[in-house]
PDB file of C-alpha atoms in Angstrom:
ATOM      1  CA  MET A 244     102.692  45.468 -68.944  1.00  0.00           C
ATOM      2  CA  TYR A 245     106.253  46.488 -68.436  1.00  0.00           C
ATOM      3  CA  SER A 246     107.835  47.077 -64.978  1.00  0.00           C
ATOM      4  CA  ARG A 247     109.614  50.249 -65.957  1.00  0.00           C
ATOM      5  CA  VAL A 248     110.619  52.745 -68.630  1.00  0.00           C
ATOM      6  CA  TYR A 249     113.967  54.567 -68.628  1.00  0.00           C
ATOM      7  CA  VAL A 250     113.465  58.126 -69.788  1.00  0.00           C
ATOM      8  CA  GLU A 251     116.525  60.172 -70.500  1.00  0.00           C
ATOM      9  CA  ILE A 252     115.469  63.851 -69.915  1.00  0.00           C
ATOM     10  CA  THR A 253     119.017  65.009 -70.616  1.00  0.00           C
ATOM     11  CA  ASN A 254     122.169  63.453 -72.033  1.00  0.00           C
ATOM     12  CA  ILE A 255     124.360  66.081 -70.391  1.00  0.00           C
ATOM     13  CA  CYS A 256     126.448  65.187 -67.347  1.00  0.00           C
ATOM     14  CA  ASN A 257     128.602  67.163 -64.947  1.00  0.00           C
ATOM     15  CA  MET A 258     130.926  64.273 -64.287  1.00  0.00           C
ATOM     16  CA  SER A 259     133.133  61.949 -66.339  1.00  0.00           C
ATOM     17  CA  CYS A 260     133.131  58.748 -64.342  1.00  0.00           C
ATOM     18  CA  SER A 261     135.537  55.966 -65.092  1.00  0.00           C
ATOM     19  CA  PHE A 262     132.777  53.266 -65.035  1.00  0.00           C
ATOM     20  CA  CYS A 263     130.442  55.204 -67.461  1.00  0.00           C
ATOM     21  CA  HIS A 264     130.524  54.367 -71.115  1.00  0.00           C
ATOM     22  CA  GLY A 265     129.445  57.819 -72.145  1.00  0.00           C
ATOM     23  CA  HIS A 266     127.972  58.573 -75.520  1.00  0.00           C
ATOM     24  CA  SER A 267     128.723  60.386 -78.829  1.00  0.00           C
ATOM     25  CA  ARG A 268     125.437  62.171 -79.329  1.00  0.00           C
ATOM     26  CA  ALA A 269     124.989  65.941 -79.463  1.00  0.00           C
ATOM     27  CA  PRO A 270     124.098  67.479 -76.090  1.00  0.00           C
ATOM     28  CA  ARG A 271     120.371  67.703 -75.626  1.00  0.00           C
ATOM     29  CA  GLN A 272     117.604  67.880 -73.049  1.00  0.00           C
ATOM     30  CA  MET A 273     113.988  67.017 -73.374  1.00  0.00           C
ATOM     31  CA  SER A 274     111.541  69.916 -73.417  1.00  0.00           C
ATOM     32  CA  ARG A 275     108.343  70.162 -71.364  1.00  0.00           C
ATOM     33  CA  GLU A 276     106.238  69.553 -74.510  1.00  0.00           C
ATOM     34  CA  GLU A 277     108.264  66.480 -75.407  1.00  0.00           C
ATOM     35  CA  PHE A 278     108.095  65.028 -71.967  1.00  0.00           C
ATOM     36  CA  ALA A 279     104.268  65.487 -71.982  1.00  0.00           C
ATOM     37  CA  VAL A 280     104.201  63.379 -75.198  1.00  0.00           C
ATOM     38  CA  VAL A 281     106.332  60.640 -73.541  1.00  0.00           C
ATOM     39  CA  LEU A 282     104.036  60.582 -70.446  1.00  0.00           C
ATOM     40  CA  ARG A 283     100.911  60.357 -72.612  1.00  0.00           C
ATOM     41  CA  LYS A 284     102.332  57.403 -74.625  1.00  0.00           C
ATOM     42  CA  VAL A 285     103.798  55.356 -71.777  1.00  0.00           C
ATOM     43  CA  ARG A 286     100.776  55.835 -69.459  1.00  0.00           C
ATOM     44  CA  GLY A 287      99.330  52.379 -68.631  1.00  0.00           C
ATOM     45  CA  LEU A 288     102.332  50.548 -70.086  1.00  0.00           C
ATOM     46  CA  CYS A 289     104.521  50.439 -66.906  1.00  0.00           C
ATOM     47  CA  ARG A 290     104.551  51.046 -63.186  1.00  0.00           C
ATOM     48  CA  TYR A 291     107.837  52.884 -62.736  1.00  0.00           C
ATOM     49  CA  ILE A 292     109.507  55.753 -64.660  1.00  0.00           C
ATOM     50  CA  TYR A 293     113.198  55.969 -64.148  1.00  0.00           C
ATOM     51  CA  PHE A 294     114.820  59.309 -64.972  1.00  0.00           C
ATOM     52  CA  HIS A 295     117.967  57.698 -66.131  1.00  0.00           C
ATOM     53  CA  LEU A 296     119.878  56.505 -69.129  1.00  0.00           C
ATOM     54  CA  MET A 297     122.801  58.787 -69.954  1.00  0.00           C
ATOM     55  CA  GLY A 298     123.188  62.243 -68.402  1.00  0.00           C
ATOM     56  CA  GLU A 299     122.637  63.634 -64.860  1.00  0.00           C
ATOM     57  CA  PRO A 300     118.857  64.193 -64.423  1.00  0.00           C
ATOM     58  CA  LEU A 301     119.406  66.799 -61.649  1.00  0.00           C
ATOM     59  CA  LEU A 302     120.870  69.109 -64.244  1.00  0.00           C
ATOM     60  CA  HIS A 303     117.463  69.436 -65.861  1.00  0.00           C
ATOM     61  CA  PRO A 304     115.712  72.509 -64.489  1.00  0.00           C
ATOM     62  CA  ASP A 305     112.269  70.929 -64.992  1.00  0.00           C
ATOM     63  CA  LEU A 306     113.027  67.701 -63.148  1.00  0.00           C
ATOM     64  CA  PRO A 307     110.700  68.436 -60.141  1.00  0.00           C
ATOM     65  CA  LEU A 308     107.893  69.319 -62.569  1.00  0.00           C
ATOM     66  CA  PHE A 309     108.446  66.141 -64.519  1.00  0.00           C
ATOM     67  CA  ILE A 310     108.348  64.069 -61.350  1.00  0.00           C
ATOM     68  CA  GLU A 311     105.063  65.647 -60.254  1.00  0.00           C
ATOM     69  CA  GLN A 312     103.542  65.120 -63.706  1.00  0.00           C
ATOM     70  CA  ALA A 313     104.614  61.486 -63.779  1.00  0.00           C
ATOM     71  CA  ALA A 314     103.144  60.842 -60.315  1.00  0.00           C
ATOM     72  CA  GLU A 315      99.851  62.520 -61.413  1.00  0.00           C
ATOM     73  CA  GLN A 316      99.673  59.907 -64.200  1.00  0.00           C
ATOM     74  CA  GLY A 317      99.972  57.060 -61.722  1.00  0.00           C
ATOM     75  CA  LEU A 318     103.716  56.367 -62.320  1.00  0.00           C
ATOM     76  CA  LEU A 319     106.235  55.889 -59.563  1.00  0.00           C
ATOM     77  CA  PRO A 320     109.194  58.291 -60.326  1.00  0.00           C
ATOM     78  CA  VAL A 321     112.722  57.053 -59.663  1.00  0.00           C
ATOM     79  CA  ILE A 322     115.924  59.006 -60.036  1.00  0.00           C
ATOM     80  CA  THR A 323     119.425  57.671 -60.514  1.00  0.00           C
ATOM     81  CA  THR A 324     122.013  60.365 -59.881  1.00  0.00           C
ATOM     82  CA  ASN A 325     125.758  60.836 -59.250  1.00  0.00           C
ATOM     83  CA  GLY A 326     124.717  62.757 -56.073  1.00  0.00           C
ATOM     84  CA  THR A 327     126.771  65.879 -56.653  1.00  0.00           C
ATOM     85  CA  LEU A 328     123.649  68.044 -56.885  1.00  0.00           C
ATOM     86  CA  VAL A 329     121.353  66.410 -54.283  1.00  0.00           C
ATOM     87  CA  GLN A 330     122.167  69.017 -51.601  1.00  0.00           C
ATOM     88  CA  LYS A 331     121.522  71.927 -53.965  1.00  0.00           C
ATOM     89  CA  ARG A 332     118.115  70.540 -55.133  1.00  0.00           C
ATOM     90  CA  LYS A 333     117.204  68.752 -51.916  1.00  0.00           C
ATOM     91  CA  ASN A 334     114.110  70.845 -51.060  1.00  0.00           C
ATOM     92  CA  GLU A 335     112.745  70.553 -54.639  1.00  0.00           C
ATOM     93  CA  LEU A 336     113.245  66.840 -54.733  1.00  0.00           C
ATOM     94  CA  ILE A 337     111.602  66.122 -51.342  1.00  0.00           C
ATOM     95  CA  ALA A 338     108.663  68.309 -52.324  1.00  0.00           C
ATOM     96  CA  SER A 339     108.238  66.733 -55.734  1.00  0.00           C
ATOM     97  CA  GLY A 340     106.905  63.431 -54.536  1.00  0.00           C
ATOM     98  CA  VAL A 341     109.747  61.360 -56.011  1.00  0.00           C
ATOM     99  CA  HIS A 342     109.358  57.660 -55.057  1.00  0.00           C
ATOM    100  CA  LYS A 343     112.967  56.624 -54.932  1.00  0.00           C
ATOM    101  CA  VAL A 344     116.428  58.111 -55.340  1.00  0.00           C
ATOM    102  CA  SER A 345     119.475  55.929 -56.135  1.00  0.00           C
ATOM    103  CA  ILE A 346     122.911  57.611 -55.676  1.00  0.00           C
ATOM    104  CA  SER A 347     125.942  56.145 -57.293  1.00  0.00           C
ATOM    105  CA  LEU A 348     128.548  56.745 -54.541  1.00  0.00           C
ATOM    106  CA  HIS A 349     131.417  55.488 -56.750  1.00  0.00           C
ATOM    107  CA  SER A 350     130.969  58.481 -59.024  1.00  0.00           C
ATOM    108  CA  PHE A 351     133.401  60.419 -56.896  1.00  0.00           C
ATOM    109  CA  GLU A 352     136.217  57.849 -57.057  1.00  0.00           C
ATOM    110  CA  GLY A 353     139.648  59.362 -57.847  1.00  0.00           C
ATOM    111  CA  THR A 354     139.156  62.678 -56.061  1.00  0.00           C
ATOM    112  CA  ASP A 355     141.160  63.840 -53.049  1.00  0.00           C
ATOM    113  CA  LYS A 356     140.054  62.785 -49.573  1.00  0.00           C
ATOM    114  CA  ARG A 357     138.741  66.204 -48.522  1.00  0.00           C
ATOM    115  CA  ALA A 358     136.517  66.635 -51.589  1.00  0.00           C
ATOM    116  CA  HIS A 359     135.376  63.023 -51.295  1.00  0.00           C
ATOM    117  CA  GLU A 360     134.292  63.450 -47.651  1.00  0.00           C
ATOM    118  CA  LYS A 361     132.505  66.728 -48.416  1.00  0.00           C
ATOM    119  CA  TYR A 362     130.587  64.898 -51.160  1.00  0.00           C
ATOM    120  CA  LEU A 363     129.747  61.971 -48.835  1.00  0.00           C
ATOM    121  CA  ALA A 364     128.591  64.406 -46.129  1.00  0.00           C
ATOM    122  CA  GLU A 365     126.230  66.157 -48.546  1.00  0.00           C
ATOM    123  CA  VAL A 366     124.851  62.807 -49.800  1.00  0.00           C
ATOM    124  CA  THR A 367     124.278  61.481 -46.281  1.00  0.00           C
ATOM    125  CA  ASP A 368     122.591  64.670 -45.152  1.00  0.00           C
ATOM    126  CA  PHE A 369     120.186  64.379 -48.130  1.00  0.00           C
ATOM    127  CA  ALA A 370     119.691  60.695 -47.596  1.00  0.00           C
ATOM    128  CA  GLU A 371     118.674  61.082 -43.972  1.00  0.00           C
ATOM    129  CA  GLU A 372     116.320  64.040 -44.634  1.00  0.00           C
ATOM    130  CA  ALA A 373     114.807  62.468 -47.761  1.00  0.00           C
ATOM    131  CA  SER A 374     114.302  59.021 -46.204  1.00  0.00           C
ATOM    132  CA  ALA A 375     112.717  60.569 -43.114  1.00  0.00           C
ATOM    133  CA  SER A 376     110.208  62.219 -45.389  1.00  0.00           C
ATOM    134  CA  GLY A 377     109.232  58.830 -46.868  1.00  0.00           C
ATOM    135  CA  ILE A 378     111.395  58.679 -49.980  1.00  0.00           C
ATOM    136  CA  ILE A 379     113.257  55.451 -50.583  1.00  0.00           C
ATOM    137  CA  VAL A 380     117.004  56.259 -50.858  1.00  0.00           C
ATOM    138  CA  VAL A 381     119.570  53.723 -52.106  1.00  0.00           C
ATOM    139  CA  LEU A 382     123.269  54.462 -51.837  1.00  0.00           C
ATOM    140  CA  ARG A 383     125.023  52.351 -54.449  1.00  0.00           C
ATOM    141  CA  LEU A 384     128.572  50.986 -54.722  1.00  0.00           C
ATOM    142  CA  TRP A 385     128.575  49.107 -58.082  1.00  0.00           C
ATOM    143  CA  ASN A 386     132.289  48.740 -58.281  1.00  0.00           C
ATOM    144  CA  SER A 387     133.098  45.279 -56.841  1.00  0.00           C
ATOM    145  CA  GLY A 388     136.003  43.675 -58.512  1.00  0.00           C
ATOM    146  CA  ALA A 389     137.310  47.075 -59.846  1.00  0.00           C
ATOM    147  CA  ASP A 390     138.239  50.362 -58.119  1.00  0.00           C
ATOM    148  CA  ASP A 391     136.711  49.312 -54.766  1.00  0.00           C
ATOM    149  CA  LYS A 392     139.659  50.058 -52.534  1.00  0.00           C
ATOM    150  CA  LEU A 393     137.805  53.042 -51.087  1.00  0.00           C
ATOM    151  CA  ASN A 394     134.668  51.064 -50.172  1.00  0.00           C
ATOM    152  CA  GLY A 395     135.853  50.329 -46.622  1.00  0.00           C
ATOM    153  CA  ALA A 396     136.525  53.997 -45.899  1.00  0.00           C
ATOM    154  CA  VAL A 397     133.179  54.995 -47.446  1.00  0.00           C
ATOM    155  CA  LEU A 398     131.293  52.429 -45.235  1.00  0.00           C
ATOM    156  CA  ASP A 399     133.100  53.720 -42.129  1.00  0.00           C
ATOM    157  CA  PHE A 400     132.210  57.241 -43.017  1.00  0.00           C
ATOM    158  CA  LEU A 401     128.509  56.390 -43.565  1.00  0.00           C
ATOM    159  CA  ARG A 402     128.356  54.451 -40.346  1.00  0.00           C
ATOM    160  CA  SER A 403     129.807  57.429 -38.440  1.00  0.00           C
ATOM    161  CA  ARG A 404     127.127  59.710 -39.713  1.00  0.00           C
ATOM    162  CA  ILE A 405     123.953  57.583 -40.051  1.00  0.00           C
ATOM    163  CA  ASP A 406     122.265  55.767 -37.197  1.00  0.00           C
ATOM    164  CA  GLY A 407     120.370  52.665 -38.234  1.00  0.00           C
ATOM    165  CA  GLU A 408     120.094  48.908 -38.149  1.00  0.00           C
ATOM    166  CA  TRP A 409     122.932  48.247 -40.633  1.00  0.00           C
ATOM    167  CA  THR A 410     121.559  44.808 -41.297  1.00  0.00           C
ATOM    168  CA  PRO A 411     123.247  42.847 -44.129  1.00  0.00           C
ATOM    169  CA  ASN A 412     120.976  41.266 -46.738  1.00  0.00           C
ATOM    170  CA  THR A 413     121.363  39.768 -50.231  1.00  0.00           C
ATOM    171  CA  LYS A 414     121.656  43.163 -51.969  1.00  0.00           C
ATOM    172  CA  GLY A 415     123.772  44.968 -49.488  1.00  0.00           C
ATOM    173  CA  ILE A 416     122.779  46.574 -46.163  1.00  0.00           C
ATOM    174  CA  ARG A 417     119.470  47.770 -44.844  1.00  0.00           C
ATOM    175  CA  ILE A 418     120.270  50.894 -42.888  1.00  0.00           C
ATOM    176  CA  HIS A 419     116.626  51.447 -42.031  1.00  0.00           C
ATOM    177  CA  ASP A 420     113.187  51.078 -43.603  1.00  0.00           C
ATOM    178  CA  LYS A 421     113.672  53.764 -46.309  1.00  0.00           C
ATOM    179  CA  LEU A 422     117.478  53.877 -46.530  1.00  0.00           C
ATOM    180  CA  HIS A 423     119.590  51.110 -48.035  1.00  0.00           C
ATOM    181  CA  LEU A 424     123.165  50.479 -49.248  1.00  0.00           C
ATOM    182  CA  GLU A 425     123.660  48.252 -52.250  1.00  0.00           C
ATOM    183  CA  TRP A 426     126.686  46.963 -54.068  1.00  0.00           C
ATOM    184  CA  GLY A 427     127.288  45.175 -57.286  1.00  0.00           C
ATOM    185  CA  ASP A 428     130.001  44.069 -59.664  1.00  0.00           C
ATOM    186  CA  ARG A 429     131.548  46.422 -62.235  1.00  0.00           C
ATOM    187  CA  PHE A 430     130.540  45.329 -65.697  1.00  0.00           C
ATOM    188  CA  GLU A 431     131.530  46.029 -69.228  1.00  0.00           C
ATOM    189  CA  TRP A 432     129.097  48.222 -71.191  1.00  0.00           C
ATOM    190  CA  PRO A 433     127.972  47.034 -74.650  1.00  0.00           C
ATOM    191  CA  ASP A 434     130.159  48.576 -77.287  1.00  0.00           C
ATOM    192  CA  ARG A 435     130.170  48.068 -81.087  1.00  0.00           C
ATOM    193  CA  GLU A 436     133.929  47.785 -81.008  1.00  0.00           C
ATOM    194  CA  ALA A 437     134.086  45.260 -78.201  1.00  0.00           C
ATOM    195  CA  PRO A 438     134.680  41.541 -78.868  1.00  0.00           C
ATOM    196  CA  VAL A 439     131.639  39.289 -79.158  1.00  0.00           C
ATOM    197  CA  GLN A 440     130.708  37.733 -75.797  1.00  0.00           C
ATOM    198  CA  ASP A 441     129.664  34.150 -75.123  1.00  0.00           C
ATOM    199  CA  CYS A 442     126.845  33.165 -77.535  1.00  0.00           C
ATOM    200  CA  ASP A 443     124.649  32.206 -74.537  1.00  0.00           C
ATOM    201  CA  VAL A 444     122.963  35.612 -74.074  1.00  0.00           C
ATOM    202  CA  PHE A 445     119.874  36.570 -72.075  1.00  0.00           C
ATOM    203  CA  CYS A 446     118.482  40.037 -71.236  1.00  0.00           C
ATOM    204  CA  TYR A 447     115.401  41.546 -69.626  1.00  0.00           C
ATOM    205  CA  GLY A 448     115.421  44.369 -72.173  1.00  0.00           C
ATOM    206  CA  LEU A 449     112.001  44.562 -73.858  1.00  0.00           C
ATOM    207  CA  ARG A 450     110.769  41.941 -71.441  1.00  0.00           C
ATOM    208  CA  ASP A 451     110.256  44.104 -68.349  1.00  0.00           C
ATOM    209  CA  HIS A 452     111.628  47.446 -69.476  1.00  0.00           C
ATOM    210  CA  PHE A 453     112.679  49.663 -72.364  1.00  0.00           C
ATOM    211  CA  GLY A 454     114.290  53.087 -72.755  1.00  0.00           C
ATOM    212  CA  ILE A 455     113.568  56.438 -74.422  1.00  0.00           C
ATOM    213  CA  LEU A 456     116.459  58.734 -75.217  1.00  0.00           C
ATOM    214  CA  CYS A 457     116.090  62.485 -74.947  1.00  0.00           C
ATOM    215  CA  ASP A 458     115.468  62.810 -78.737  1.00  0.00           C
ATOM    216  CA  GLY A 459     112.601  60.287 -78.535  1.00  0.00           C
ATOM    217  CA  THR A 460     114.577  57.257 -79.764  1.00  0.00           C
ATOM    218  CA  VAL A 461     113.226  54.028 -78.262  1.00  0.00           C
ATOM    219  CA  VAL A 462     115.951  51.546 -77.231  1.00  0.00           C
ATOM    220  CA  PRO A 463     115.634  48.129 -75.675  1.00  0.00           C
ATOM    221  CA  CYS A 464     117.458  48.866 -72.463  1.00  0.00           C
ATOM    222  CA  CYS A 465     119.252  51.487 -70.361  1.00  0.00           C
ATOM    223  CA  LEU A 466     122.710  50.474 -71.608  1.00  0.00           C
ATOM    224  CA  ASP A 467     122.228  51.447 -75.250  1.00  0.00           C
ATOM    225  CA  SER A 468     123.967  54.811 -74.716  1.00  0.00           C
ATOM    226  CA  ASP A 469     124.164  55.797 -78.359  1.00  0.00           C
ATOM    227  CA  GLY A 470     120.810  54.516 -79.599  1.00  0.00           C
ATOM    228  CA  VAL A 471     122.458  51.825 -81.689  1.00  0.00           C
ATOM    229  CA  VAL A 472     119.356  49.558 -81.508  1.00  0.00           C
ATOM    230  CA  ASN A 473     116.987  52.290 -82.677  1.00  0.00           C
ATOM    231  CA  LEU A 474     113.495  50.720 -82.574  1.00  0.00           C
ATOM    232  CA  GLY A 475     111.672  53.972 -83.607  1.00  0.00           C
ATOM    233  CA  ASN A 476     110.847  57.395 -82.271  1.00  0.00           C
ATOM    234  CA  VAL A 477     108.207  57.989 -79.661  1.00  0.00           C
ATOM    235  CA  PHE A 478     107.657  61.563 -80.964  1.00  0.00           C
ATOM    236  CA  GLU A 479     106.814  60.166 -84.379  1.00  0.00           C
ATOM    237  CA  SER A 480     105.151  56.765 -83.812  1.00  0.00           C
ATOM    238  CA  ASN A 481     102.852  54.825 -81.505  1.00  0.00           C
ATOM    239  CA  ILE A 482     104.860  53.260 -78.718  1.00  0.00           C
ATOM    240  CA  GLU A 483     102.910  49.943 -78.892  1.00  0.00           C
ATOM    241  CA  SER A 484     103.757  49.568 -82.601  1.00  0.00           C
ATOM    242  CA  ILE A 485     107.440  50.315 -81.893  1.00  0.00           C
ATOM    243  CA  LEU A 486     107.639  47.785 -79.089  1.00  0.00           C
ATOM    244  CA  SER A 487     105.926  45.159 -81.235  1.00  0.00           C
ATOM    245  CA  SER A 488     107.898  45.801 -84.472  1.00  0.00           C
ATOM    246  CA  PRO A 489     109.579  42.928 -86.262  1.00  0.00           C
ATOM    247  CA  ARG A 490     112.987  44.002 -84.942  1.00  0.00           C
ATOM    248  CA  ALA A 491     111.800  44.213 -81.294  1.00  0.00           C
ATOM    249  CA  THR A 492     109.889  40.921 -81.631  1.00  0.00           C
ATOM    250  CA  ALA A 493     112.953  39.217 -83.027  1.00  0.00           C
ATOM    251  CA  MET A 494     115.042  40.465 -80.089  1.00  0.00           C
ATOM    252  CA  LYS A 495     112.571  39.089 -77.528  1.00  0.00           C
ATOM    253  CA  LYS A 496     112.256  35.723 -79.306  1.00  0.00           C
ATOM    254  CA  GLY A 497     115.995  35.475 -79.518  1.00  0.00           C
ATOM    255  CA  PHE A 498     116.445  36.021 -75.765  1.00  0.00           C
ATOM    256  CA  ASP A 499     113.834  33.357 -75.163  1.00  0.00           C
ATOM    257  CA  CYS A 500     116.287  30.967 -76.832  1.00  0.00           C
ATOM    258  CA  ARG A 501     119.306  32.674 -75.110  1.00  0.00           C
ATOM    259  CA  LYS A 502     120.453  34.105 -78.430  1.00  0.00           C
ATOM    260  CA  ALA A 503     121.259  37.736 -79.271  1.00  0.00           C
ATOM    261  CA  THR A 504     119.958  38.952 -82.564  1.00  0.00           C
ATOM    262  CA  GLU A 505     121.592  42.399 -82.344  1.00  0.00           C
ATOM    263  CA  ALA A 506     125.379  42.990 -82.768  1.00  0.00           C
ATOM    264  CA  LEU A 507     125.427  45.304 -79.750  1.00  0.00           C
ATOM    265  CA  CYS A 508     123.762  42.687 -77.498  1.00  0.00           C
ATOM    266  CA  LYS A 509     126.435  40.184 -78.506  1.00  0.00           C
ATOM    267  CA  ARG A 510     128.960  42.595 -77.047  1.00  0.00           C
ATOM    268  CA  CYS A 511     127.256  43.362 -73.754  1.00  0.00           C
ATOM    269  CA  GLY A 512     129.186  42.400 -70.581  1.00  0.00           C
ATOM    270  CA  TYR A 513     126.181  43.042 -68.353  1.00  0.00           C
ATOM    271  CA  ALA A 514     124.120  40.341 -70.049  1.00  0.00           C
ATOM    272  CA  GLN A 515     126.741  37.794 -69.025  1.00  0.00           C
ATOM    273  CA  ARG A 516     125.400  37.936 -65.411  1.00  0.00           C
ATOM    274  CA  PHE A 517     122.233  36.136 -66.639  1.00  0.00           C
ATOM    275  CA  LYS A 518     124.003  33.141 -68.053  1.00  0.00           C
TER     276      LYS A 518
END
């Protein structure tokens, strides 16, 4: 059984963040009928469903419905968002039964101070109300070693608006039971044009997770933004046969030996953290 599946319900985004690799696919969003197929095929295969790969999930008008349907199937729904629309869709999200919302605070880097503080105020208002209702909220600053000069000001702003424990831990800071701040290092996305990384490569892709793009393409992880490692299509084939195909099996066996069988994986900066 897998821990999670990343389902891209839309590849459309309202931001153009410096840290995001982006994609070259045609704009698309998953229909209700297509999402129903995905749910039916992943049911029993994983515990969590992450509405995340490329795109901003809060742009999809049916997101609350998808969350409810996933929860009805026994899955724990998780959203990763840039946070620009959480205030607008706050009531829908809280009512939907979403398990966890992760907000990438560094999405708003490079804006003027007034716009940045307005954004942070909307995010903190959502975070407090959602966490009070029982939703896990994680505020993320995954920009260490890069454009992190604003992090101190962000932390000061958050502390001024949110009462809590503010207890440091290995991942970041526990603000209170349902509200956390996490940080991480900026990493290089896998890219076909990038130089080959160290030959010692390990990845949890296909080991505890896999991804499904909005056109149904099954990929080994959430960083294959263009569907380069196309393992099959969930709208056309059985998901178990896709995940046990010769190509997928070769990838898993390769990672067992700390070898990448796919060209894209040999060019993945994120995989280097598992050396």
